[in-house]
Amino acid sequence: MALVWRYRGTDADQRPMRGVIAAASRDLAWGRLAAGGVKPARVRLDPVLTLARALAAGPDARDLERLYRSLGQRLAHATPTPRALAGCETVLRDELLRESVRLMHRHVQGGAPLRVAMAAAGLPARDGVLVRAAEAAGDLPAALLHLADAVRSRRSLQASLARVLWIPLATAAFMYVFLFFTVMFAAPRPLAFFARAGARLPPYAVDYFEFAGAAAGSPAIAWGVFLALPAILLIASRSSAWRSLVDRLPVWREQATRADLAAQWAGFARLLRARVPPAEAAAM
């Protein structure tokens, strides 16, 4: 999982710089900053942004669409790529995505192609393949606008799936909270009553009331488990195992396959229009 690091340093002109960067380790974050032309003085872990990044599973989809659309429109008006990237940074709200644009800007200013800058900034690899094909074909603005439309389609599909799952998830959340408060506050009372009355309970009831009594006797542990379990489930829902489970849904799999094939064939067509040999285009 990529961690989020806050850094402070200077650029090549000794101007102070602050921001955030996603990397698997502190050393990797340091190296990515150095490769982007930043001389870091301090790099520290930001646990809040790291958790938010884990829950979001990638950059904000709205901002990613806004980036591709704004960049494509600026390049279509013959704006130089470094200047276009500098302008795109102002329309983004996602702090990590803004930092990715800054890294892209520094790489492009150093003479790197946009596809290389995107890979260095950690943008989706599939998007970089399409940009690579568009650069070879000479229609980069249209490719970026196509990427913006693809991001919007994926976001719409995710929103539709969320609307379908909203009622079951809300019901599960209500039952989770209800059962927790029942165990913590309601169950200990009948246990004391049964003990005074000398009632003999079946073994499963005895186990339940003993569990409730232990939870009520250790509120710090009980509340910790109660709050940690949903966070663990949310993080697990962003994992590759969950994505493979969602891919088994016919509607989701069909739409995702269509999006992947559209991006693949669009890139292949752009390479062929640029007179790249078919075998080389297929390898790319």
PDB file of C-alpha atoms in Angstrom:
ATOM      1  CA  MET A   1       0.000   0.000   0.000  1.00  0.00           C
ATOM      2  CA  ALA A   2       1.300   3.440  -0.904  1.00  0.00           C
ATOM      3  CA  LEU A   3       1.888   5.706   2.088  1.00  0.00           C
ATOM      4  CA  VAL A   4       1.482   9.470   2.000  1.00  0.00           C
ATOM      5  CA  TRP A   5       4.435  11.620   3.037  1.00  0.00           C
ATOM      6  CA  ARG A   6       4.641  15.343   3.703  1.00  0.00           C
ATOM      7  CA  TYR A   7       7.849  16.977   2.604  1.00  0.00           C
ATOM      8  CA  ARG A   8       9.640  20.280   2.896  1.00  0.00           C
ATOM      9  CA  GLY A   9      12.558  21.275   0.691  1.00  0.00           C
ATOM     10  CA  THR A  10      13.782  23.467  -2.146  1.00  0.00           C
ATOM     11  CA  ASP A  11      13.698  23.303  -5.927  1.00  0.00           C
ATOM     12  CA  ALA A  12      16.578  23.780  -8.356  1.00  0.00           C
ATOM     13  CA  ASP A  13      16.343  27.584  -7.925  1.00  0.00           C
ATOM     14  CA  GLN A  14      16.487  27.266  -4.126  1.00  0.00           C
ATOM     15  CA  ARG A  15      12.855  28.284  -3.743  1.00  0.00           C
ATOM     16  CA  PRO A  16      11.101  26.694  -0.723  1.00  0.00           C
ATOM     17  CA  MET A  17       8.625  23.902  -1.514  1.00  0.00           C
ATOM     18  CA  ARG A  18       6.083  22.021   0.570  1.00  0.00           C
ATOM     19  CA  GLY A  19       3.670  19.286  -0.392  1.00  0.00           C
ATOM     20  CA  VAL A  20       2.743  15.616  -0.189  1.00  0.00           C
ATOM     21  CA  ILE A  21       3.824  12.562  -2.143  1.00  0.00           C
ATOM     22  CA  ALA A  22       2.674   8.926  -2.239  1.00  0.00           C
ATOM     23  CA  ALA A  23       5.327   6.206  -1.966  1.00  0.00           C
ATOM     24  CA  ALA A  24       5.746   2.799  -0.368  1.00  0.00           C
ATOM     25  CA  SER A  25       8.607   3.954   1.888  1.00  0.00           C
ATOM     26  CA  ARG A  26      10.389   7.082   3.047  1.00  0.00           C
ATOM     27  CA  ASP A  27      13.455   6.299   0.945  1.00  0.00           C
ATOM     28  CA  LEU A  28      11.299   5.840  -2.158  1.00  0.00           C
ATOM     29  CA  ALA A  29       9.523   9.137  -1.480  1.00  0.00           C
ATOM     30  CA  TRP A  30      12.901  10.835  -1.080  1.00  0.00           C
ATOM     31  CA  GLY A  31      14.100   9.355  -4.379  1.00  0.00           C
ATOM     32  CA  ARG A  32      10.958  10.374  -6.279  1.00  0.00           C
ATOM     33  CA  LEU A  33      11.288  13.924  -5.003  1.00  0.00           C
ATOM     34  CA  ALA A  34      14.957  14.068  -6.000  1.00  0.00           C
ATOM     35  CA  ALA A  35      14.115  12.700  -9.455  1.00  0.00           C
ATOM     36  CA  GLY A  36      11.510  15.443  -9.802  1.00  0.00           C
ATOM     37  CA  GLY A  37      13.999  18.204  -9.093  1.00  0.00           C
ATOM     38  CA  VAL A  38      13.191  18.709  -5.407  1.00  0.00           C
ATOM     39  CA  LYS A  39      15.890  18.704  -2.745  1.00  0.00           C
ATOM     40  CA  PRO A  40      13.975  17.494   0.333  1.00  0.00           C
ATOM     41  CA  ALA A  41      14.983  18.685   3.771  1.00  0.00           C
ATOM     42  CA  ARG A  42      12.346  16.747   5.693  1.00  0.00           C
ATOM     43  CA  VAL A  43       9.999  13.888   4.791  1.00  0.00           C
ATOM     44  CA  ARG A  44       7.504  12.607   7.362  1.00  0.00           C
ATOM     45  CA  LEU A  45       4.554  10.211   7.264  1.00  0.00           C
ATOM     46  CA  ASP A  46       1.029  11.683   7.234  1.00  0.00           C
ATOM     47  CA  PRO A  47      -1.210   8.962   8.778  1.00  0.00           C
ATOM     48  CA  VAL A  48      -4.482  10.826   8.133  1.00  0.00           C
ATOM     49  CA  LEU A  49      -3.859  11.229   4.406  1.00  0.00           C
ATOM     50  CA  THR A  50      -2.514   7.670   4.228  1.00  0.00           C
ATOM     51  CA  LEU A  51      -5.779   6.316   5.644  1.00  0.00           C
ATOM     52  CA  ALA A  52      -7.808   8.562   3.330  1.00  0.00           C
ATOM     53  CA  ARG A  53      -5.748   7.354   0.364  1.00  0.00           C
ATOM     54  CA  ALA A  54      -6.320   3.720   1.362  1.00  0.00           C
ATOM     55  CA  LEU A  55     -10.072   4.267   1.621  1.00  0.00           C
ATOM     56  CA  ALA A  56     -10.243   6.163  -1.674  1.00  0.00           C
ATOM     57  CA  ALA A  57      -8.128   3.620  -3.598  1.00  0.00           C
ATOM     58  CA  GLY A  58      -6.600   6.160  -5.937  1.00  0.00           C
ATOM     59  CA  PRO A  59      -6.906   9.804  -6.907  1.00  0.00           C
ATOM     60  CA  ASP A  60     -10.265  11.552  -6.735  1.00  0.00           C
ATOM     61  CA  ALA A  61     -12.157  10.555  -9.901  1.00  0.00           C
ATOM     62  CA  ARG A  62     -13.711  14.002 -10.362  1.00  0.00           C
ATOM     63  CA  ASP A  63     -10.323  15.685 -10.142  1.00  0.00           C
ATOM     64  CA  LEU A  64      -8.714  13.121 -12.446  1.00  0.00           C
ATOM     65  CA  GLU A  65     -11.416  13.775 -15.043  1.00  0.00           C
ATOM     66  CA  ARG A  66     -10.960  17.520 -14.532  1.00  0.00           C
ATOM     67  CA  LEU A  67      -7.194  17.162 -15.032  1.00  0.00           C
ATOM     68  CA  TYR A  68      -7.461  15.230 -18.295  1.00  0.00           C
ATOM     69  CA  ARG A  69     -10.186  17.477 -19.699  1.00  0.00           C
ATOM     70  CA  SER A  70      -8.451  20.720 -18.750  1.00  0.00           C
ATOM     71  CA  LEU A  71      -5.091  19.510 -20.069  1.00  0.00           C
ATOM     72  CA  GLY A  72      -6.650  18.282 -23.316  1.00  0.00           C
ATOM     73  CA  GLN A  73      -8.475  21.561 -23.896  1.00  0.00           C
ATOM     74  CA  ARG A  74      -5.365  23.626 -23.188  1.00  0.00           C
ATOM     75  CA  LEU A  75      -3.220  21.534 -25.533  1.00  0.00           C
ATOM     76  CA  ALA A  76      -5.937  21.759 -28.209  1.00  0.00           C
ATOM     77  CA  HIS A  77      -5.486  25.549 -28.074  1.00  0.00           C
ATOM     78  CA  ALA A  78      -1.739  25.132 -28.743  1.00  0.00           C
ATOM     79  CA  THR A  79      -0.709  25.878 -25.152  1.00  0.00           C
ATOM     80  CA  PRO A  80       2.789  24.511 -24.401  1.00  0.00           C
ATOM     81  CA  THR A  81       2.644  21.420 -22.210  1.00  0.00           C
ATOM     82  CA  PRO A  82       4.519  22.915 -19.195  1.00  0.00           C
ATOM     83  CA  ARG A  83       2.255  25.951 -19.201  1.00  0.00           C
ATOM     84  CA  ALA A  84      -0.842  23.759 -19.617  1.00  0.00           C
ATOM     85  CA  LEU A  85       0.161  21.618 -16.633  1.00  0.00           C
ATOM     86  CA  ALA A  86       0.808  24.712 -14.523  1.00  0.00           C
ATOM     87  CA  GLY A  87      -2.694  25.913 -15.325  1.00  0.00           C
ATOM     88  CA  CYS A  88      -4.287  22.559 -14.528  1.00  0.00           C
ATOM     89  CA  GLU A  89      -2.931  22.579 -10.992  1.00  0.00           C
ATOM     90  CA  THR A  90      -5.237  25.439 -10.017  1.00  0.00           C
ATOM     91  CA  VAL A  91      -8.453  23.510 -10.844  1.00  0.00           C
ATOM     92  CA  LEU A  92      -7.691  20.476  -8.638  1.00  0.00           C
ATOM     93  CA  ARG A  93      -8.775  19.948  -5.045  1.00  0.00           C
ATOM     94  CA  ASP A  94      -7.065  16.582  -4.420  1.00  0.00           C
ATOM     95  CA  GLU A  95      -3.782  17.445  -2.710  1.00  0.00           C
ATOM     96  CA  LEU A  96      -2.042  14.281  -3.906  1.00  0.00           C
ATOM     97  CA  LEU A  97      -3.168  14.822  -7.485  1.00  0.00           C
ATOM     98  CA  ARG A  98      -1.932  18.422  -7.356  1.00  0.00           C
ATOM     99  CA  GLU A  99       1.439  17.108  -6.241  1.00  0.00           C
ATOM    100  CA  SER A 100       1.394  14.606  -9.128  1.00  0.00           C
ATOM    101  CA  VAL A 101       0.788  17.496 -11.539  1.00  0.00           C
ATOM    102  CA  ARG A 102       3.714  19.388 -10.023  1.00  0.00           C
ATOM    103  CA  LEU A 103       5.951  16.350 -10.572  1.00  0.00           C
ATOM    104  CA  MET A 104       4.697  16.046 -14.145  1.00  0.00           C
ATOM    105  CA  HIS A 105       5.406  19.730 -14.705  1.00  0.00           C
ATOM    106  CA  ARG A 106       8.979  19.395 -13.484  1.00  0.00           C
ATOM    107  CA  HIS A 107       9.613  16.320 -15.652  1.00  0.00           C
ATOM    108  CA  VAL A 108       8.129  17.964 -18.753  1.00  0.00           C
ATOM    109  CA  GLN A 109      10.185  21.094 -18.143  1.00  0.00           C
ATOM    110  CA  GLY A 110      13.235  18.842 -18.056  1.00  0.00           C
ATOM    111  CA  GLY A 111      12.382  17.553 -21.527  1.00  0.00           C
ATOM    112  CA  ALA A 112      10.572  14.321 -20.664  1.00  0.00           C
ATOM    113  CA  PRO A 113       7.553  13.238 -22.751  1.00  0.00           C
ATOM    114  CA  LEU A 114       4.153  13.487 -21.081  1.00  0.00           C
ATOM    115  CA  ARG A 115       3.834   9.683 -20.814  1.00  0.00           C
ATOM    116  CA  VAL A 116       7.111   9.501 -18.862  1.00  0.00           C
ATOM    117  CA  ALA A 117       5.990  12.345 -16.615  1.00  0.00           C
ATOM    118  CA  MET A 118       2.690  10.557 -15.943  1.00  0.00           C
ATOM    119  CA  ALA A 119       4.474   7.334 -14.984  1.00  0.00           C
ATOM    120  CA  ALA A 120       6.847   9.217 -12.681  1.00  0.00           C
ATOM    121  CA  ALA A 121       3.895  10.985 -11.038  1.00  0.00           C
ATOM    122  CA  GLY A 122       2.103   7.699 -10.360  1.00  0.00           C
ATOM    123  CA  LEU A 123      -0.914   8.197 -12.629  1.00  0.00           C
ATOM    124  CA  PRO A 124      -2.727   5.064 -13.918  1.00  0.00           C
ATOM    125  CA  ALA A 125      -0.503   2.972 -16.186  1.00  0.00           C
ATOM    126  CA  ARG A 126      -3.347   2.281 -18.632  1.00  0.00           C
ATOM    127  CA  ASP A 127      -3.797   6.017 -19.162  1.00  0.00           C
ATOM    128  CA  GLY A 128      -0.078   6.351 -19.825  1.00  0.00           C
ATOM    129  CA  VAL A 129      -0.277   3.710 -22.578  1.00  0.00           C
ATOM    130  CA  LEU A 130      -3.001   5.674 -24.359  1.00  0.00           C
ATOM    131  CA  VAL A 131      -1.025   8.914 -24.018  1.00  0.00           C
ATOM    132  CA  ARG A 132       2.032   7.171 -25.442  1.00  0.00           C
ATOM    133  CA  ALA A 133       0.021   6.077 -28.471  1.00  0.00           C
ATOM    134  CA  ALA A 134      -1.465   9.549 -28.874  1.00  0.00           C
ATOM    135  CA  GLU A 135       1.960  11.196 -28.755  1.00  0.00           C
ATOM    136  CA  ALA A 136       3.131   8.894 -31.544  1.00  0.00           C
ATOM    137  CA  ALA A 137      -0.015   9.604 -33.572  1.00  0.00           C
ATOM    138  CA  GLY A 138       0.041  13.365 -32.954  1.00  0.00           C
ATOM    139  CA  ASP A 139      -3.470  13.669 -31.491  1.00  0.00           C
ATOM    140  CA  LEU A 140      -2.696  14.048 -27.783  1.00  0.00           C
ATOM    141  CA  PRO A 141      -5.500  16.570 -27.003  1.00  0.00           C
ATOM    142  CA  ALA A 142      -8.188  14.211 -28.341  1.00  0.00           C
ATOM    143  CA  ALA A 143      -6.714  11.299 -26.367  1.00  0.00           C
ATOM    144  CA  LEU A 144      -6.796  13.284 -23.123  1.00  0.00           C
ATOM    145  CA  LEU A 145     -10.425  14.262 -23.723  1.00  0.00           C
ATOM    146  CA  HIS A 146     -11.167  10.578 -24.385  1.00  0.00           C
ATOM    147  CA  LEU A 147      -9.504   9.691 -21.076  1.00  0.00           C
ATOM    148  CA  ALA A 148     -11.668  12.290 -19.303  1.00  0.00           C
ATOM    149  CA  ASP A 149     -14.790  10.690 -20.795  1.00  0.00           C
ATOM    150  CA  ALA A 150     -13.569   7.225 -19.734  1.00  0.00           C
ATOM    151  CA  VAL A 151     -12.997   8.403 -16.145  1.00  0.00           C
ATOM    152  CA  ARG A 152     -16.480   9.914 -16.109  1.00  0.00           C
ATOM    153  CA  SER A 153     -17.969   6.616 -17.346  1.00  0.00           C
ATOM    154  CA  ARG A 154     -16.170   4.646 -14.628  1.00  0.00           C
ATOM    155  CA  ARG A 155     -17.308   7.141 -11.999  1.00  0.00           C
ATOM    156  CA  SER A 156     -20.914   6.899 -13.195  1.00  0.00           C
ATOM    157  CA  LEU A 157     -20.743   3.110 -13.050  1.00  0.00           C
ATOM    158  CA  GLN A 158     -19.359   3.211  -9.503  1.00  0.00           C
ATOM    159  CA  ALA A 159     -22.095   5.646  -8.469  1.00  0.00           C
ATOM    160  CA  SER A 160     -24.761   3.335  -9.940  1.00  0.00           C
ATOM    161  CA  LEU A 161     -23.325   0.374  -8.042  1.00  0.00           C
ATOM    162  CA  ALA A 162     -23.246   2.441  -4.824  1.00  0.00           C
ATOM    163  CA  ARG A 163     -26.919   3.349  -5.257  1.00  0.00           C
ATOM    164  CA  VAL A 164     -27.809  -0.323  -5.703  1.00  0.00           C
ATOM    165  CA  LEU A 165     -25.875  -1.323  -2.567  1.00  0.00           C
ATOM    166  CA  TRP A 166     -26.949   1.639  -0.431  1.00  0.00           C
ATOM    167  CA  ILE A 167     -29.978   0.014   1.249  1.00  0.00           C
ATOM    168  CA  PRO A 168     -28.220  -3.299   2.132  1.00  0.00           C
ATOM    169  CA  LEU A 169     -25.191  -1.416   3.453  1.00  0.00           C
ATOM    170  CA  ALA A 170     -27.338   0.983   5.497  1.00  0.00           C
ATOM    171  CA  THR A 171     -29.269  -1.965   6.952  1.00  0.00           C
ATOM    172  CA  ALA A 172     -26.034  -3.770   7.832  1.00  0.00           C
ATOM    173  CA  ALA A 173     -24.650  -0.624   9.486  1.00  0.00           C
ATOM    174  CA  PHE A 174     -27.830  -0.158  11.541  1.00  0.00           C
ATOM    175  CA  MET A 175     -27.785  -3.776  12.705  1.00  0.00           C
ATOM    176  CA  TYR A 176     -24.085  -3.517  13.596  1.00  0.00           C
ATOM    177  CA  VAL A 177     -24.679  -0.451  15.776  1.00  0.00           C
ATOM    178  CA  PHE A 178     -27.856  -1.943  17.269  1.00  0.00           C
ATOM    179  CA  LEU A 179     -26.144  -5.222  18.238  1.00  0.00           C
ATOM    180  CA  PHE A 180     -23.173  -3.385  19.750  1.00  0.00           C
ATOM    181  CA  PHE A 181     -25.335  -1.208  21.983  1.00  0.00           C
ATOM    182  CA  THR A 182     -27.460  -4.233  22.887  1.00  0.00           C
ATOM    183  CA  VAL A 183     -24.395  -6.160  24.044  1.00  0.00           C
ATOM    184  CA  MET A 184     -22.850  -3.169  25.837  1.00  0.00           C
ATOM    185  CA  PHE A 185     -25.876  -1.721  27.629  1.00  0.00           C
ATOM    186  CA  ALA A 186     -28.956  -3.976  27.404  1.00  0.00           C
ATOM    187  CA  ALA A 187     -27.556  -7.478  27.940  1.00  0.00           C
ATOM    188  CA  PRO A 188     -25.886  -6.934  31.364  1.00  0.00           C
ATOM    189  CA  ARG A 189     -29.235  -5.985  32.985  1.00  0.00           C
ATOM    190  CA  PRO A 190     -31.140  -9.256  32.442  1.00  0.00           C
ATOM    191  CA  LEU A 191     -27.976 -11.136  33.436  1.00  0.00           C
ATOM    192  CA  ALA A 192     -28.122  -9.558  36.909  1.00  0.00           C
ATOM    193  CA  PHE A 193     -31.866 -10.283  37.121  1.00  0.00           C
ATOM    194  CA  PHE A 194     -31.416 -13.954  36.217  1.00  0.00           C
ATOM    195  CA  ALA A 195     -28.607 -14.267  38.745  1.00  0.00           C
ATOM    196  CA  ARG A 196     -30.823 -12.883  41.572  1.00  0.00           C
ATOM    197  CA  ALA A 197     -33.723 -15.118  40.553  1.00  0.00           C
ATOM    198  CA  GLY A 198     -31.519 -18.214  40.464  1.00  0.00           C
ATOM    199  CA  ALA A 199     -32.687 -19.087  36.960  1.00  0.00           C
ATOM    200  CA  ARG A 200     -30.858 -21.788  35.050  1.00  0.00           C
ATOM    201  CA  LEU A 201     -30.040 -20.695  31.515  1.00  0.00           C
ATOM    202  CA  PRO A 202     -29.088 -22.855  28.538  1.00  0.00           C
ATOM    203  CA  PRO A 203     -25.349 -22.969  27.749  1.00  0.00           C
ATOM    204  CA  TYR A 204     -25.578 -20.701  24.693  1.00  0.00           C
ATOM    205  CA  ALA A 205     -27.387 -18.039  26.760  1.00  0.00           C
ATOM    206  CA  VAL A 206     -24.759 -18.292  29.501  1.00  0.00           C
ATOM    207  CA  ASP A 207     -22.002 -17.812  26.916  1.00  0.00           C
ATOM    208  CA  TYR A 208     -23.813 -14.793  25.441  1.00  0.00           C
ATOM    209  CA  PHE A 209     -24.297 -13.083  28.790  1.00  0.00           C
ATOM    210  CA  GLU A 210     -20.709 -13.817  29.832  1.00  0.00           C
ATOM    211  CA  PHE A 211     -19.486 -12.254  26.590  1.00  0.00           C
ATOM    212  CA  ALA A 212     -21.723  -9.225  27.162  1.00  0.00           C
ATOM    213  CA  GLY A 213     -20.437  -8.888  30.716  1.00  0.00           C
ATOM    214  CA  ALA A 214     -16.817  -9.048  29.550  1.00  0.00           C
ATOM    215  CA  ALA A 215     -17.478  -6.388  26.891  1.00  0.00           C
ATOM    216  CA  ALA A 216     -19.233  -4.111  29.380  1.00  0.00           C
ATOM    217  CA  GLY A 217     -16.384  -4.617  31.859  1.00  0.00           C
ATOM    218  CA  SER A 218     -13.752  -3.537  29.306  1.00  0.00           C
ATOM    219  CA  PRO A 219     -15.340  -0.569  27.504  1.00  0.00           C
ATOM    220  CA  ALA A 220     -12.067   0.728  26.049  1.00  0.00           C
ATOM    221  CA  ILE A 221     -11.365  -2.565  24.276  1.00  0.00           C
ATOM    222  CA  ALA A 222     -14.988  -2.959  23.189  1.00  0.00           C
ATOM    223  CA  TRP A 223     -15.173   0.545  21.715  1.00  0.00           C
ATOM    224  CA  GLY A 224     -11.814   0.074  20.034  1.00  0.00           C
ATOM    225  CA  VAL A 225     -12.985  -3.114  18.320  1.00  0.00           C
ATOM    226  CA  PHE A 226     -16.318  -1.488  17.439  1.00  0.00           C
ATOM    227  CA  LEU A 227     -14.607   1.443  15.689  1.00  0.00           C
ATOM    228  CA  ALA A 228     -11.730  -0.527  14.153  1.00  0.00           C
ATOM    229  CA  LEU A 229     -13.814  -3.248  12.500  1.00  0.00           C
ATOM    230  CA  PRO A 230     -15.618  -0.913  10.005  1.00  0.00           C
ATOM    231  CA  ALA A 231     -12.299   0.750   9.116  1.00  0.00           C
ATOM    232  CA  ILE A 232     -10.735  -2.660   8.467  1.00  0.00           C
ATOM    233  CA  LEU A 233     -13.698  -3.647   6.298  1.00  0.00           C
ATOM    234  CA  LEU A 234     -13.462  -0.404   4.328  1.00  0.00           C
ATOM    235  CA  ILE A 235      -9.757  -0.911   3.682  1.00  0.00           C
ATOM    236  CA  ALA A 236     -10.397  -4.533   2.703  1.00  0.00           C
ATOM    237  CA  SER A 237     -13.093  -3.369   0.273  1.00  0.00           C
ATOM    238  CA  ARG A 238     -10.402  -1.431  -1.596  1.00  0.00           C
ATOM    239  CA  SER A 239      -8.148  -4.477  -1.934  1.00  0.00           C
ATOM    240  CA  SER A 240      -7.507  -6.527  -5.050  1.00  0.00           C
ATOM    241  CA  ALA A 241      -9.499  -9.439  -3.557  1.00  0.00           C
ATOM    242  CA  TRP A 242     -12.594  -7.253  -3.277  1.00  0.00           C
ATOM    243  CA  ARG A 243     -12.096  -5.929  -6.804  1.00  0.00           C
ATOM    244  CA  SER A 244     -11.882  -9.489  -8.118  1.00  0.00           C
ATOM    245  CA  LEU A 245     -15.127 -10.258  -6.281  1.00  0.00           C
ATOM    246  CA  VAL A 246     -16.840  -7.196  -7.784  1.00  0.00           C
ATOM    247  CA  ASP A 247     -15.558  -8.199 -11.217  1.00  0.00           C
ATOM    248  CA  ARG A 248     -17.740 -11.301 -10.962  1.00  0.00           C
ATOM    249  CA  LEU A 249     -20.844  -9.095 -11.173  1.00  0.00           C
ATOM    250  CA  PRO A 250     -21.969  -9.392 -14.818  1.00  0.00           C
ATOM    251  CA  VAL A 251     -22.932  -5.718 -15.236  1.00  0.00           C
ATOM    252  CA  TRP A 252     -19.695  -4.419 -13.714  1.00  0.00           C
ATOM    253  CA  ARG A 253     -17.527  -6.892 -15.643  1.00  0.00           C
ATOM    254  CA  GLU A 254     -19.224  -6.039 -18.931  1.00  0.00           C
ATOM    255  CA  GLN A 255     -18.803  -2.283 -18.468  1.00  0.00           C
ATOM    256  CA  ALA A 256     -15.201  -2.603 -17.263  1.00  0.00           C
ATOM    257  CA  THR A 257     -14.350  -4.877 -20.200  1.00  0.00           C
ATOM    258  CA  ARG A 258     -15.873  -2.403 -22.629  1.00  0.00           C
ATOM    259  CA  ALA A 259     -13.861   0.468 -21.112  1.00  0.00           C
ATOM    260  CA  ASP A 260     -10.620  -1.543 -21.243  1.00  0.00           C
ATOM    261  CA  LEU A 261     -11.195  -2.643 -24.829  1.00  0.00           C
ATOM    262  CA  ALA A 262     -12.131   0.885 -25.897  1.00  0.00           C
ATOM    263  CA  ALA A 263      -8.906   2.287 -24.436  1.00  0.00           C
ATOM    264  CA  GLN A 264      -6.828  -0.544 -25.920  1.00  0.00           C
ATOM    265  CA  TRP A 265      -8.237  -0.279 -29.440  1.00  0.00           C
ATOM    266  CA  ALA A 266      -8.187   3.517 -29.391  1.00  0.00           C
ATOM    267  CA  GLY A 267      -4.483   3.428 -28.574  1.00  0.00           C
ATOM    268  CA  PHE A 268      -3.854   0.773 -31.221  1.00  0.00           C
ATOM    269  CA  ALA A 269      -5.671   2.844 -33.858  1.00  0.00           C
ATOM    270  CA  ARG A 270      -3.650   5.946 -32.995  1.00  0.00           C
ATOM    271  CA  LEU A 271      -0.401   4.017 -33.360  1.00  0.00           C
ATOM    272  CA  LEU A 272      -1.465   2.667 -36.743  1.00  0.00           C
ATOM    273  CA  ARG A 273      -2.404   6.175 -37.908  1.00  0.00           C
ATOM    274  CA  ALA A 274       1.111   7.227 -36.899  1.00  0.00           C
ATOM    275  CA  ARG A 275       2.388   4.460 -39.248  1.00  0.00           C
ATOM    276  CA  VAL A 276       3.793   2.371 -36.420  1.00  0.00           C
ATOM    277  CA  PRO A 277       4.174  -1.274 -37.587  1.00  0.00           C
ATOM    278  CA  PRO A 278       1.258  -3.426 -36.332  1.00  0.00           C
ATOM    279  CA  ALA A 279       3.534  -5.836 -34.425  1.00  0.00           C
ATOM    280  CA  GLU A 280       5.236  -2.965 -32.598  1.00  0.00           C
ATOM    281  CA  ALA A 281       1.890  -1.280 -31.940  1.00  0.00           C
ATOM    282  CA  ALA A 282       0.489  -4.493 -30.440  1.00  0.00           C
ATOM    283  CA  ALA A 283       3.535  -4.809 -28.173  1.00  0.00           C
ATOM    284  CA  MET A 284       3.061  -1.237 -26.980  1.00  0.00           C
TER     285      MET A 284
END
